[in-house]
Coordinates of C-alpha atoms in Angstrom, one line a residue:
X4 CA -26.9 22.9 -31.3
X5 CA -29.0 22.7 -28.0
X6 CA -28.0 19.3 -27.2
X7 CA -23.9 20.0 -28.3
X8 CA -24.2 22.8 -26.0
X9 CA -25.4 21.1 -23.2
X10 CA -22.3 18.1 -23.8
X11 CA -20.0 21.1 -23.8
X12 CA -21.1 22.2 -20.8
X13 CA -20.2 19.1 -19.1
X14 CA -16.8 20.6 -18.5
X15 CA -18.3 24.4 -17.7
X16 CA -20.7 24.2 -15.3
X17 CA -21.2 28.5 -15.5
X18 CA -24.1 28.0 -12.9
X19 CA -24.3 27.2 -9.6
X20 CA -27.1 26.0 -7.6
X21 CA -27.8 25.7 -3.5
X22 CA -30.6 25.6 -1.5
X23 CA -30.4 25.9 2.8
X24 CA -31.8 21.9 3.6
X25 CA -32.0 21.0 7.4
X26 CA -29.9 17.9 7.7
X27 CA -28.4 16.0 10.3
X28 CA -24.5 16.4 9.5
X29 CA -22.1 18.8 9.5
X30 CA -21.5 21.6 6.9
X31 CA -23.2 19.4 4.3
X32 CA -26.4 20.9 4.8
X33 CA -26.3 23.4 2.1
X34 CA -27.1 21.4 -0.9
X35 CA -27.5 22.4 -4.7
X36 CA -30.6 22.4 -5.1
X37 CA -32.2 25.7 -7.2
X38 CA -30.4 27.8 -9.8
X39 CA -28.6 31.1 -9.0
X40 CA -26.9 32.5 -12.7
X41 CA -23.6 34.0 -11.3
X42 CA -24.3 37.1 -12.3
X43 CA -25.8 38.2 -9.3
X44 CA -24.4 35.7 -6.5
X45 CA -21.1 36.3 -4.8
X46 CA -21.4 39.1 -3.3
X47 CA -21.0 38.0 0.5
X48 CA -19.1 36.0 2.5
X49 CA -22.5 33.6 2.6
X50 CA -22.3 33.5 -1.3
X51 CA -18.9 31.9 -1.1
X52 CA -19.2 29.6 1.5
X53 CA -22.5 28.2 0.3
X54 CA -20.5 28.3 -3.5
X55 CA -17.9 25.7 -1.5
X56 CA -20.4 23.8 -0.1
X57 CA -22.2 23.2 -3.4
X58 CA -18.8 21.8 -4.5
X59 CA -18.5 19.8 -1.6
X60 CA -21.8 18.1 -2.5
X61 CA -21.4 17.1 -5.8
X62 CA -19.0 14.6 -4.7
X63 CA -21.7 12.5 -3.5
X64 CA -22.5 11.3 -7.2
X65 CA -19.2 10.6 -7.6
X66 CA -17.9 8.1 -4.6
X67 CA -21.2 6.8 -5.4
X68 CA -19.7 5.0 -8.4
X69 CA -16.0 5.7 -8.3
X70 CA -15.5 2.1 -6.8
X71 CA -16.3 1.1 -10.5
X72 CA -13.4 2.7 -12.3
X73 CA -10.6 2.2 -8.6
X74 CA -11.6 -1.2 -8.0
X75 CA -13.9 -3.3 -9.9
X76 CA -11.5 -3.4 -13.1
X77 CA -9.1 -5.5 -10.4
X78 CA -8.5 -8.9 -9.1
X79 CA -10.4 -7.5 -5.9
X80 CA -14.6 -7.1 -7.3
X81 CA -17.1 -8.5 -9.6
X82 CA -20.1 -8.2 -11.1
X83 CA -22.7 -11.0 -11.8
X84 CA -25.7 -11.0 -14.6
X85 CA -27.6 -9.1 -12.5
X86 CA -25.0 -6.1 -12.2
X87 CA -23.8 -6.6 -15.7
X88 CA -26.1 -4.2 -17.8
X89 CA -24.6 -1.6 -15.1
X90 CA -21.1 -2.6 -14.4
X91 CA -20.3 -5.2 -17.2
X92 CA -17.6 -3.6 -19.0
X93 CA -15.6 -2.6 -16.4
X94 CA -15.5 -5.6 -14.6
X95 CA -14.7 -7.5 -18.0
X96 CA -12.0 -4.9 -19.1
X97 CA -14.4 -4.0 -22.3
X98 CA -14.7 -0.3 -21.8
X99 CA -15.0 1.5 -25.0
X100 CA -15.0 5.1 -25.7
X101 CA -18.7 5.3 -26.5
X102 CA -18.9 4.1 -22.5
X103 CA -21.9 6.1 -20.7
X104 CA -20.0 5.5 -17.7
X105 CA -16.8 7.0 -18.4
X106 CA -18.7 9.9 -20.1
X107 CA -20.8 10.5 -16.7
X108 CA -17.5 10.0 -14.5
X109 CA -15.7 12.7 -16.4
X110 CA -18.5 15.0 -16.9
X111 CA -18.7 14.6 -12.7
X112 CA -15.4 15.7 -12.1
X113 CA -15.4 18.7 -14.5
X114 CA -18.3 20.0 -12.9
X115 CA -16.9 19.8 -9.8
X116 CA -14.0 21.4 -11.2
X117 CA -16.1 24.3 -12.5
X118 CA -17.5 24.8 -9.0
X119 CA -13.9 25.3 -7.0
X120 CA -12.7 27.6 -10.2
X121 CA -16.2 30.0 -9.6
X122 CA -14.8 30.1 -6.2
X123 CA -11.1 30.5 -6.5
X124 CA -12.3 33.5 -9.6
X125 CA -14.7 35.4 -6.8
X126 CA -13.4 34.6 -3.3
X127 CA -11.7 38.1 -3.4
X128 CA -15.1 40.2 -4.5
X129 CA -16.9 40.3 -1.0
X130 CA -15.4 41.8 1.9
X131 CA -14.7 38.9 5.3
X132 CA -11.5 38.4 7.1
X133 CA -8.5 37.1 5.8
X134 CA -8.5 33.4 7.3
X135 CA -12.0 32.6 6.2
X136 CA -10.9 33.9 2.9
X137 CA -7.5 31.7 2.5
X138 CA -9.6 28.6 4.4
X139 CA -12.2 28.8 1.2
X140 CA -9.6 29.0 -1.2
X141 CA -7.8 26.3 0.6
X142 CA -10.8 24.0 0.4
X143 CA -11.4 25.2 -3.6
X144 CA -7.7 24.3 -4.6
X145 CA -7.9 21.0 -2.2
X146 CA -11.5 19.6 -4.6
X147 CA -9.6 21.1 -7.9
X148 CA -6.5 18.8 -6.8
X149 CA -8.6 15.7 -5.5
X150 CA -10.6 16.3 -8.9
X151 CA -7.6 16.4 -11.6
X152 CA -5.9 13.4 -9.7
X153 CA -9.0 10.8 -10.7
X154 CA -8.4 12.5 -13.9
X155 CA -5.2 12.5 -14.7
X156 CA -5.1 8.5 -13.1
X157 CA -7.7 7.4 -15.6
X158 CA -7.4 9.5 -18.6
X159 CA -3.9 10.7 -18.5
X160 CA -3.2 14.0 -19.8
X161 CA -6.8 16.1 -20.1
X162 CA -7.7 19.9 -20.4
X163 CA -6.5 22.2 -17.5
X164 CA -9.0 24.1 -16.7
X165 CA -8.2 26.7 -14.2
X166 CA -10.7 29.7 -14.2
X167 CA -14.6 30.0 -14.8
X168 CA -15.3 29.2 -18.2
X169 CA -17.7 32.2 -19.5
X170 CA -18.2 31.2 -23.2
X171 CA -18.8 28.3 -25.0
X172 CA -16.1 29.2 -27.8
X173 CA -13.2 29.7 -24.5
X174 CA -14.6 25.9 -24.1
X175 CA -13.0 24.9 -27.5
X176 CA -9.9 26.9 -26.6
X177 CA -8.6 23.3 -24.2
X178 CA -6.6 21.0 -25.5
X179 CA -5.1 17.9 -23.9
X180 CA -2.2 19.3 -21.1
X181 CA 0.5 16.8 -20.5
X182 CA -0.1 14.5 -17.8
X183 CA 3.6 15.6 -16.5
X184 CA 1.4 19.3 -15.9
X185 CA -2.0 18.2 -14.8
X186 CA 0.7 16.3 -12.0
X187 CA 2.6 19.8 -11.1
X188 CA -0.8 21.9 -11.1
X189 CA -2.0 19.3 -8.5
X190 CA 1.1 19.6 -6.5
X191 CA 0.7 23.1 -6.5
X192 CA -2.7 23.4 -5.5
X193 CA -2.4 21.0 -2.4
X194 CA 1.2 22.7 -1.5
X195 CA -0.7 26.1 -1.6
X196 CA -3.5 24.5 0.1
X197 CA -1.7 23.0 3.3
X198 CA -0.1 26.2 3.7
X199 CA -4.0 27.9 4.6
X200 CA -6.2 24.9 6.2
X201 CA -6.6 24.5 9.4
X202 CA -5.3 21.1 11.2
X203 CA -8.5 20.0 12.0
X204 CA -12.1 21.6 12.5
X205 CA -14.9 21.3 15.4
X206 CA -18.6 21.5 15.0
X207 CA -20.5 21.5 12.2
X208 CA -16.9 22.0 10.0
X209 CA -16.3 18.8 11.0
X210 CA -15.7 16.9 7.4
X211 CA -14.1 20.0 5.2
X212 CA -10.7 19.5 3.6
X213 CA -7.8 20.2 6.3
X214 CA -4.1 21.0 5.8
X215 CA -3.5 17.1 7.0
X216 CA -5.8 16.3 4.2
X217 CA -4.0 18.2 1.4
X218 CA -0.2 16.5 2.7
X219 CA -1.9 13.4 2.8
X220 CA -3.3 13.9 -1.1
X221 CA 0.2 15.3 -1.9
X222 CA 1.6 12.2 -0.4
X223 CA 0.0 9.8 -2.6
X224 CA 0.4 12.1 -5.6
X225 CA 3.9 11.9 -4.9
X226 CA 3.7 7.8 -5.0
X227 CA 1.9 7.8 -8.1
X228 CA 4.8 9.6 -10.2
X229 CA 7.1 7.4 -8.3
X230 CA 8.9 10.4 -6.0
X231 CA 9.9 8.6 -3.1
X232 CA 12.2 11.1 -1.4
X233 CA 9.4 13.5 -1.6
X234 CA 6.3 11.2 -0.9
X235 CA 8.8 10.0 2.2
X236 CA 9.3 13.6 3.3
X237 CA 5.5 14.8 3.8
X238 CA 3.9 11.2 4.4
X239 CA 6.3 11.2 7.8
X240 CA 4.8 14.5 8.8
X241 CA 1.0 13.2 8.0
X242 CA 1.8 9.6 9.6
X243 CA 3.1 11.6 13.0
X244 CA -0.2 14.0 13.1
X245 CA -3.0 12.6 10.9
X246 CA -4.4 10.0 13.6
X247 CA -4.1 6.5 15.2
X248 CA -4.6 3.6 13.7
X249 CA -8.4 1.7 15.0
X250 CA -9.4 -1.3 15.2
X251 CA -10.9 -2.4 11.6
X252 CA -14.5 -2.4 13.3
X253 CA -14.5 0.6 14.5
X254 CA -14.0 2.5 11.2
X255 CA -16.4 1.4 9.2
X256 CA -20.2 1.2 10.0
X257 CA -23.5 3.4 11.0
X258 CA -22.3 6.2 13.2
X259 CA -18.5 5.7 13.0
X260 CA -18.1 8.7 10.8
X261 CA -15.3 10.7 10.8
X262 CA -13.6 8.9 13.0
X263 CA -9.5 8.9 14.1
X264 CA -8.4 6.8 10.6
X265 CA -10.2 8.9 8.4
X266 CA -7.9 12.1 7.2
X267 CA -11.0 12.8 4.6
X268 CA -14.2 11.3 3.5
X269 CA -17.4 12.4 1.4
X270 CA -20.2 12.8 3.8
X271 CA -23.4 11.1 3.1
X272 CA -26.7 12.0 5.0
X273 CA -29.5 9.4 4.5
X274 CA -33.4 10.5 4.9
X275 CA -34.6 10.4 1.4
X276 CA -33.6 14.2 -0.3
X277 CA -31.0 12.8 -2.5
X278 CA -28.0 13.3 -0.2
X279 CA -27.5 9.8 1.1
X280 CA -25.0 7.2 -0.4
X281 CA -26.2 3.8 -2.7
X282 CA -23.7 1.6 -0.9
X283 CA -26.3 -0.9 0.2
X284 CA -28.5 -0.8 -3.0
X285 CA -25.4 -1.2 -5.2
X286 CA -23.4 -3.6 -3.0
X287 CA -25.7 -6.4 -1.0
X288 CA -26.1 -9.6 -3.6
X289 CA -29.0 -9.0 -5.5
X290 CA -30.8 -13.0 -4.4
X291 CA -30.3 -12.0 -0.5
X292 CA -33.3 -9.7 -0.8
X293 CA -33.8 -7.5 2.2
X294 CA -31.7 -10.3 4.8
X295 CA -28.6 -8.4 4.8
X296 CA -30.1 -4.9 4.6
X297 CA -33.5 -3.2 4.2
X298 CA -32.6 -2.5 0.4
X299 CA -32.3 -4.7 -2.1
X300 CA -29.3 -4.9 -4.0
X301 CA -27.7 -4.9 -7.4
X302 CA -24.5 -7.1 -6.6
X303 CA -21.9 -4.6 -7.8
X304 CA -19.1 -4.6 -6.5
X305 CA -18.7 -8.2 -5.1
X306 CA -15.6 -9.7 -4.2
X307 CA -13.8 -12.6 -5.5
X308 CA -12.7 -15.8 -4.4
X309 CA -8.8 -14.2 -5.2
X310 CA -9.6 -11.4 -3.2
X311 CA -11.6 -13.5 0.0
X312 CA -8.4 -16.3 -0.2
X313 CA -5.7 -13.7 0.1
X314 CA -6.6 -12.5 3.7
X315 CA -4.6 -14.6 6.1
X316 CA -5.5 -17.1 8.6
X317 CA -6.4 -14.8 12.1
X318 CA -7.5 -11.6 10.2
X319 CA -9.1 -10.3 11.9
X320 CA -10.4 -7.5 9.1
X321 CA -12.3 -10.4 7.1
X322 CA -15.3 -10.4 8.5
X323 CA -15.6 -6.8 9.2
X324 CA -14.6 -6.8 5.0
X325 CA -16.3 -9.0 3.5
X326 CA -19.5 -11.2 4.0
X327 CA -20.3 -14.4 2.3
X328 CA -23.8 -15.4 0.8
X329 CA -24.7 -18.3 -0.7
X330 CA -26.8 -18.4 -3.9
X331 CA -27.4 -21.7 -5.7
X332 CA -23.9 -22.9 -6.7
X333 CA -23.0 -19.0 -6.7
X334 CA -21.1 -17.6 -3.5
X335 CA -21.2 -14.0 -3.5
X336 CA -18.6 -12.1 -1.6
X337 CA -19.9 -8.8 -0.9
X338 CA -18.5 -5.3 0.2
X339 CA -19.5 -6.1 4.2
X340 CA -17.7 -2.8 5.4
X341 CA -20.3 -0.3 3.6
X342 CA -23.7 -2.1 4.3
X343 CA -25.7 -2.0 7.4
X344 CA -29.1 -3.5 8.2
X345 CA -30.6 0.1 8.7
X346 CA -31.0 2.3 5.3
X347 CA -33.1 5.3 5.5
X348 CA -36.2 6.8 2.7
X349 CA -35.4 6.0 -0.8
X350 CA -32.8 3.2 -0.1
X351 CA -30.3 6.1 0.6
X352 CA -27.7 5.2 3.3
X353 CA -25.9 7.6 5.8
X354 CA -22.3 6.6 6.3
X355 CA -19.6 8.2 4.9
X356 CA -16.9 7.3 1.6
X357 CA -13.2 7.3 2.8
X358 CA -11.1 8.8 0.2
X359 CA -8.1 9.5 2.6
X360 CA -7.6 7.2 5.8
X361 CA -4.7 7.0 8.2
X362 CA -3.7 3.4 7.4
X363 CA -3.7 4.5 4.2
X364 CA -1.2 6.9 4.9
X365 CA 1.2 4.2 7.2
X366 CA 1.1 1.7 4.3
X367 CA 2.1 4.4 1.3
X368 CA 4.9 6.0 4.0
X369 CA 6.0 2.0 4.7
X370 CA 6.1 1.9 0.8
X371 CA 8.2 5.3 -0.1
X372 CA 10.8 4.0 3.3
X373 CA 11.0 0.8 1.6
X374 CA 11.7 2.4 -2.4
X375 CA 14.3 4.6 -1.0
X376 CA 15.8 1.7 0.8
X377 CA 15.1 1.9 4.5
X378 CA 13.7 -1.2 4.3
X379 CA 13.4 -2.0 8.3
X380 CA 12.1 1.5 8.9
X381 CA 9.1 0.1 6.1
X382 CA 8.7 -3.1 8.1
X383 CA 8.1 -1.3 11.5
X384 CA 5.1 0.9 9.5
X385 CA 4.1 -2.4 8.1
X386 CA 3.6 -3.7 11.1
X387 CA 1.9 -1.2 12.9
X388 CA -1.2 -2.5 10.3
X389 CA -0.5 -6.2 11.1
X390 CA -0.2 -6.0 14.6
X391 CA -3.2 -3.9 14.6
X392 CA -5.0 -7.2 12.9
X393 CA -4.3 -9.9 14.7
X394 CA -1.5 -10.8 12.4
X395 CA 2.3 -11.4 13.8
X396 CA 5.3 -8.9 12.5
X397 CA 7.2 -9.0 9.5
X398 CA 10.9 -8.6 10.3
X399 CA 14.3 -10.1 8.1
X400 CA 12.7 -9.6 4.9
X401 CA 14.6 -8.2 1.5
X402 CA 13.4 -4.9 -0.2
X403 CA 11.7 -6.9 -3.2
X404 CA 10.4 -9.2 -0.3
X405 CA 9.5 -6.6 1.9
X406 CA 7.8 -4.5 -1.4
X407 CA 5.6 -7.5 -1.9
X408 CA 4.6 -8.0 1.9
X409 CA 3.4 -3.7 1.7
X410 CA 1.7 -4.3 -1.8
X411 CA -0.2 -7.4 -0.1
X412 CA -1.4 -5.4 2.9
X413 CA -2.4 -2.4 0.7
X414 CA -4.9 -5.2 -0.8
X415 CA -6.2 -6.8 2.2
X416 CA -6.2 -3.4 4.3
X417 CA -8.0 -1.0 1.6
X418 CA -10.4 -3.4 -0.5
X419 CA -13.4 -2.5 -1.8
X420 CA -12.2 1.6 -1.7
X421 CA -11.2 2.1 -5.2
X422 CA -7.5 1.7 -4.8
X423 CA -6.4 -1.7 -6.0
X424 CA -6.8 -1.0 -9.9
X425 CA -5.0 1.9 -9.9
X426 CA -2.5 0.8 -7.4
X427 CA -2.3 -2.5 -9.7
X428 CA -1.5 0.6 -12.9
X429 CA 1.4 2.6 -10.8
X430 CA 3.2 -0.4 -10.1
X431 CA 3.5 -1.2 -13.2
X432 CA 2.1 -5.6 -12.7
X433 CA -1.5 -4.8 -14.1
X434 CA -1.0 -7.0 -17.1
X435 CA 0.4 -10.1 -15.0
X436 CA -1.8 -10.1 -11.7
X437 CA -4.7 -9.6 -13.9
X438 CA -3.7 -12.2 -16.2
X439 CA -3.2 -14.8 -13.4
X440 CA -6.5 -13.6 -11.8
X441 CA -8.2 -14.7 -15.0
X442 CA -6.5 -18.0 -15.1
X443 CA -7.0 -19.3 -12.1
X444 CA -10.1 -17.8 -10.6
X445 CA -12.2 -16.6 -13.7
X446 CA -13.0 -19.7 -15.5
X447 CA -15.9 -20.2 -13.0
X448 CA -17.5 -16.5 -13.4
X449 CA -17.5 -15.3 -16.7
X450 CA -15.1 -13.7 -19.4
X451 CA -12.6 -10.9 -18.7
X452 CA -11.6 -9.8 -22.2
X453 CA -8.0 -9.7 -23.1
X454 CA -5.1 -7.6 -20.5
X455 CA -3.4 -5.4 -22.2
X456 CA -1.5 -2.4 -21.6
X457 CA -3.7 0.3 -23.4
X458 CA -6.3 -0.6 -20.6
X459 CA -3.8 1.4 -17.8
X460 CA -5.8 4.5 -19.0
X461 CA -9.3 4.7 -19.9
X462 CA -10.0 6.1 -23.3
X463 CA -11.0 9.7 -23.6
X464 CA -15.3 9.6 -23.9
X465 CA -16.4 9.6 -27.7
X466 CA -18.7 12.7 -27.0
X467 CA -15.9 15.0 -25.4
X468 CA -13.5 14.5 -28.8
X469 CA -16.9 14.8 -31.1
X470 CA -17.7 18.3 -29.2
X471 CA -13.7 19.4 -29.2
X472 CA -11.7 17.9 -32.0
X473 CA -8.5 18.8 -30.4
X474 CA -8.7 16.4 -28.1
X475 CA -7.0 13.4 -29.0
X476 CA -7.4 9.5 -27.8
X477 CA -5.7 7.2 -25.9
X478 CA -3.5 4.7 -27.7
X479 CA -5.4 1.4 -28.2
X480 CA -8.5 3.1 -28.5

């Protein structure tokens, strides 16, 4: 029963733990550290805001390894022998439901899940003015929302869990929701959430969830159920007051955090206490030894020779993207943008995971003009991102020409982040471009196993339907 209890729980979480760490950045400081039963914590303002931050944090395992599940799947990464024991299935499209890695992804987001709903249950109980109280609840409803949409984009319908979960029988009370209602209870939180943030924060707030942040989210959630008026109508308000575009080398790097593209990113802090990122450890090619960073890598996350040949000739994004290292006959191409030469005490890096960035938000608004037929108006945010690299203006082109020139850019501009498999899915072309991706460039660098269209969702974890029988699988499964 101990260890059933403990599974169940994966999807509980009815404690919380924090601990006051001195740390470099931002509101991050607070990190979960000791245990503090609920029973006797809420009961000031402090309680609630170190409860947010603890919710904040445990993020960090996740965009640790979410690139396995957005974008190694794709045409875009690889894995080699050396990553394989780690990353294998998912690179070959073998995932099973006995996988430890979709079990650990969707315990992750549950738990984080169980932290915003302690919040959102006993943000009223302490007395503290009324906009600290709706920004918390805010940030609560914006990590429930970010949480259900990797959800509900790799499992399809799951359990909606709303409130603290107090017992372990209320556990077994969840069944599968629709994915059609995981969708509007995301909507709803980020509406409700937009309506409370703040634009923007300064000091140490710097790096919490912001009203721009929850339209952008909406945005995209919008272009995942294919509602283009909608997705149209909030990304022109985000695209007018999110940001500015950079130049490609100014957003990523050491130091470059939270800078005028990114709308919202997890914030790392490197030094050794378990708060920094794995980027370099998981990303530099395992032969290069400490030559491209002061960590050793695993080679996860590597690019392809599809991905590194569909960046145009004057790019000038490639080499920011992606670097090139020679092993043997083996050419690794490796996830440039998150690796610096500098890692800190226990291989743990400091700079930041975009989840939302401005150019982002210009290509999905270039996308929704285009589906609704405004096909110039989608050229002239296309080319905002071209002209921006180095790369000459689209202009005269069809909507089904112009679609393809957006879906191309979304590839080139966003590699590497965890989008490209699951934009591959909502475009419904999965099956083909990963078919042709395994004819022409996989011959050379091992097996993917056969594209089918089961593998748009992953199957639900073995251990989650063996704990609750009412949950049921995924067809194909």
């Amino acid at each position: 029963m101990k260890n059933k209890k403990i599974v169940v729980y994966s999807i509980l979480m009815l404690i919380l733990s924090m601990e006051i760490t001195s740390c470099k950045k931002s509101f991050v400081e607070l990190t979960p550290r000791g245990i503090i039963p609920v029973s006797t914590f809420y009961n000031t303002e402090i309680d609630i805001r170190s409860a947010l931050t603890g919710a904040y944090s445990s993020l960090r395992p996740i965009y640790n390894e979410q690139y396995g599940f957005g974008e190694l799947p794709s045409d875009n990464s690889q894995t080699y022998g050396e990553s394989e024991v780690l990353y294998g299935e998912q690179d070959k499209l073998t995932w099973t439901p006995a996988s430890t890695n979709l079990q650990s992804a969707w315990a992750r987001f549950y738990a984080t899940i169980a932290y915003a709903n302690i919040v959102l249950d006993h943000v009223n109980t302490p007395p503290m003015p009324i906009a600290n109280r709706n920004g918390y609840i805010g940030q609560a409803k914006f990590l429930r929302a970010l949480m259900y949409f990797n959800l509900v984009r790799m499992f399809g319908g799951v359990p909606l869990v709303l409130n603290e979960i107090t017992s372990e029988s209320q556990a077994y009370t969840y069944n599968r929701a629709t994915a059609t209602a995981v969708y509007e209870q995301i909507e709803k939180d980020l509406t409700e959430a937009a309506a409370v943030l703040p634009a923007s924060y300064t000091g140490t707030d710097i790096g919490r969830a912001t009203s721009i942040a929850a339209n952008a989210l909406l945005g995209k959630v919008y272009m995942f159920q294919n509602k283009f008026t909608a997705a149209e109508n909030i990304l022109a308000t985000v695209s007018a007051t999110a940001g500015s575009l950079l130049p490609y080398d100014q957003i990523f790097g050491l130091g470059k955090d939270n800078n005028r593209d990114i709308i919202f990113a997890v914030q790392y802090l490197g030094g050794g206490f378990g708060e920094g990122n794995t980027f370099a450890r998981s990303f530099v090619p395992q032969p290069s030894g400490t030559t491209i960073s002061a960590v050793t890598g695993n080679s996860n996350n590597s690019g392809t020779l599809d991905l590194y040949s569909s960046f145009e000739p004057g790019d000038n994004r490639l080499n920011t993207a992606i670097g090139v290292y020679s092993s043997g006959t083996l050419v690794y191409y490796y996830a440039k943008k998150f690796i610096y030469q500098s890692v800190g005490a226990n291989s743990e890096g400091d700079n930041d995971w975009p989840v939302l960035r401005y150019s982002d938000i210009v290509l999905l608004y270039a996308e929704a003009l285009n589906e609704n037929g405004k096909t110039t108006q989608a050229l002239t945010q296309l080319n905002l991102i071209r002209t921006r690299s180095n790369l000459g203006p689209k202009s005269g082109l069809s909507q089904a020409d112009a679609r393809t020139a957006i879906r191309h850019e979304r590839r080139i501009e966003l590699c590497f982040e965890g989008e490209r498999w699951f934009d591959l899915i909502r475009w419904g072309v999965f099956v083909q471009v990963m078919q042709a991706h395994k004819t022409n460039f996989v011959p050379a660098n091992g097996q993917i196993g056969n594209v089918t269209a089961n593998l748009a969702l992953y199957p639900i974890p073995t251990r989650e339907i063996q704990l609750n029988p009412q949950l049921t699988q995924n067809p194909g499964y």
